[in-house]
Amino acid sequence: SVLLVNLHETSTGQLYDIKMISKFCKKNNMYLIVDAISTFLCDEYHMDENDIDVTIISSQKGLCVAPGMSMVAINSRILKERVMNNNVKSVYFDFNNYISNIERGQTPFTPAVGICMQIYQALKMIDKLGLEIYLERIEKKAIDFRARIGKLPLTIPKYPLSNAITPIIFKKPIAIDIFKSLKNEYDMIVNPTGGVNEDYILRIAHIGSNDFEDQKKLVECICKILVRYE
Ligand SMILES: *Cc1c(COP(=O)(O)O)cnc(C)c1O
């Protein structure tokens, strides 16, 4: 059997406990597949240490480049036990074909070459800076933002959060109005929330090229807009 989890639930900002999940899988003799799309390169992520068999990521979140590519990392356990003796009859997920092709330095199909080059640049940049420093900066931005909004009439969730985003919860159903005011009056784009929380929650990202000064300005603008609703 297998457990498939998304480690950071991006719609709510909640970061699940990988140690607990990993232990559960070990105890129940399950493979562990992690959708790490919005936690990889946002929070610490250790595939080997946590016995994660498969990791799924994509270009447009932690890597901060254009959408268009998804990558799957497979560990040697699941490769030997499940992938190598599996005869896939689809163009998708035929990992044996992909692996034999990459051994000759090629891909079986033409990939999104432009995005490959963007990913290469992004990884080179992170490598040059050092992964720890890169992640630390995102964490510091998250901490800085959460401290700054402490004085405003809104709350943040009490469950463990990823450093990728902070959901901010308004006391009144004004989230969409705030989103529009930020966009139209201040040229600032934040993430609205879909579903039942649409009217109450906005999500603020801490990844990418936005910096501490941008976050400071954003909080000041939210503060100015909120005065209208008192
Ligand atoms: C963004 C995201 C995806 C992929 O979403 P698309 O926008 O459909 O490509 C998948 N899982 C998680 C956890 C995400 O944050």
Short mmCIF file of N, CA, C and O and ligand atoms in Angstrom, two decimals, residues 6-11 35-39 58 60-61 67, ligand 1:
data_model
loop_
_atom_site.label_atom_id
_atom_site.label_comp_id
_atom_site.label_asym_id
_atom_site.label_seq_id
_atom_site.Cartn_x
_atom_site.Cartn_y
_atom_site.Cartn_z
N ASN A 6 -0.02 15.71 0.31
CA ASN A 6 0.58 16.99 -0.03
C ASN A 6 1.06 17.60 1.28
O ASN A 6 0.27 17.82 2.19
N LEU A 7 2.35 17.79 1.36
CA LEU A 7 2.95 18.13 2.66
C LEU A 7 2.58 19.54 3.11
O LEU A 7 2.36 19.79 4.29
N HIS A 8 2.53 20.45 2.16
CA HIS A 8 2.05 21.81 2.46
C HIS A 8 0.74 21.99 1.72
O HIS A 8 0.71 22.00 0.49
N GLU A 9 -0.35 22.11 2.48
CA GLU A 9 -1.66 22.35 1.85
C GLU A 9 -1.73 23.84 1.51
O GLU A 9 -2.01 24.67 2.36
N THR A 10 -1.46 24.13 0.26
CA THR A 10 -1.27 25.51 -0.17
C THR A 10 -2.52 26.38 -0.02
O THR A 10 -2.43 27.59 0.12
N SER A 11 -3.69 25.75 -0.04
CA SER A 11 -4.91 26.56 0.08
C SER A 11 -5.11 27.09 1.49
O SER A 11 -5.78 28.11 1.68
N ASP A 35 3.58 15.01 -2.49
CA ASP A 35 3.43 16.19 -3.34
C ASP A 35 4.05 17.33 -2.54
O ASP A 35 3.48 17.81 -1.56
N ALA A 36 5.28 17.68 -2.95
CA ALA A 36 6.04 18.70 -2.20
C ALA A 36 6.07 20.02 -2.96
O ALA A 36 6.94 20.87 -2.72
N ILE A 37 5.13 20.19 -3.85
CA ILE A 37 5.15 21.31 -4.79
C ILE A 37 5.33 22.67 -4.11
O ILE A 37 6.12 23.48 -4.56
N SER A 38 4.62 22.91 -3.03
CA SER A 38 4.76 24.24 -2.43
C SER A 38 5.53 24.22 -1.10
O SER A 38 5.46 25.17 -0.34
N THR A 39 6.28 23.14 -0.85
CA THR A 39 7.15 23.15 0.33
C THR A 39 8.61 22.99 -0.06
O THR A 39 9.50 23.50 0.62
N SER A 58 7.10 20.97 -8.93
CA SER A 58 6.90 21.60 -10.24
C SER A 58 7.61 22.94 -10.31
O SER A 58 8.07 23.46 -9.30
N GLN A 60 6.73 26.04 -10.90
CA GLN A 60 6.18 27.37 -10.59
C GLN A 60 6.05 27.74 -9.13
O GLN A 60 5.52 28.79 -8.82
N LYS A 61 6.50 26.89 -8.21
CA LYS A 61 6.34 27.26 -6.79
C LYS A 61 7.70 27.58 -6.17
O LYS A 61 8.22 28.65 -6.43
N PRO A 67 5.39 28.32 -14.93
CA PRO A 67 4.77 26.99 -14.88
C PRO A 67 5.00 26.24 -16.18
O PRO A 67 5.27 26.86 -17.21
C1 LIG B 1 0.36 24.40 -6.84
C2 LIG B 1 0.22 23.03 -6.31
C3 LIG B 1 -0.02 21.95 -7.17
C4 LIG B 1 -0.11 22.10 -8.67
O1 LIG B 1 -1.07 22.97 -9.02
P1 LIG B 1 -1.36 23.44 -10.51
O2 LIG B 1 -1.59 24.89 -10.35
O3 LIG B 1 -2.57 22.69 -10.88
O4 LIG B 1 -0.17 23.10 -11.33
C5 LIG B 1 -0.14 20.70 -6.63
N1 LIG B 1 -0.03 20.49 -5.31
C6 LIG B 1 0.22 21.50 -4.45
C7 LIG B 1 0.38 21.19 -3.00
C8 LIG B 1 0.35 22.80 -4.93
O5 LIG B 1 0.62 23.81 -4.09
#
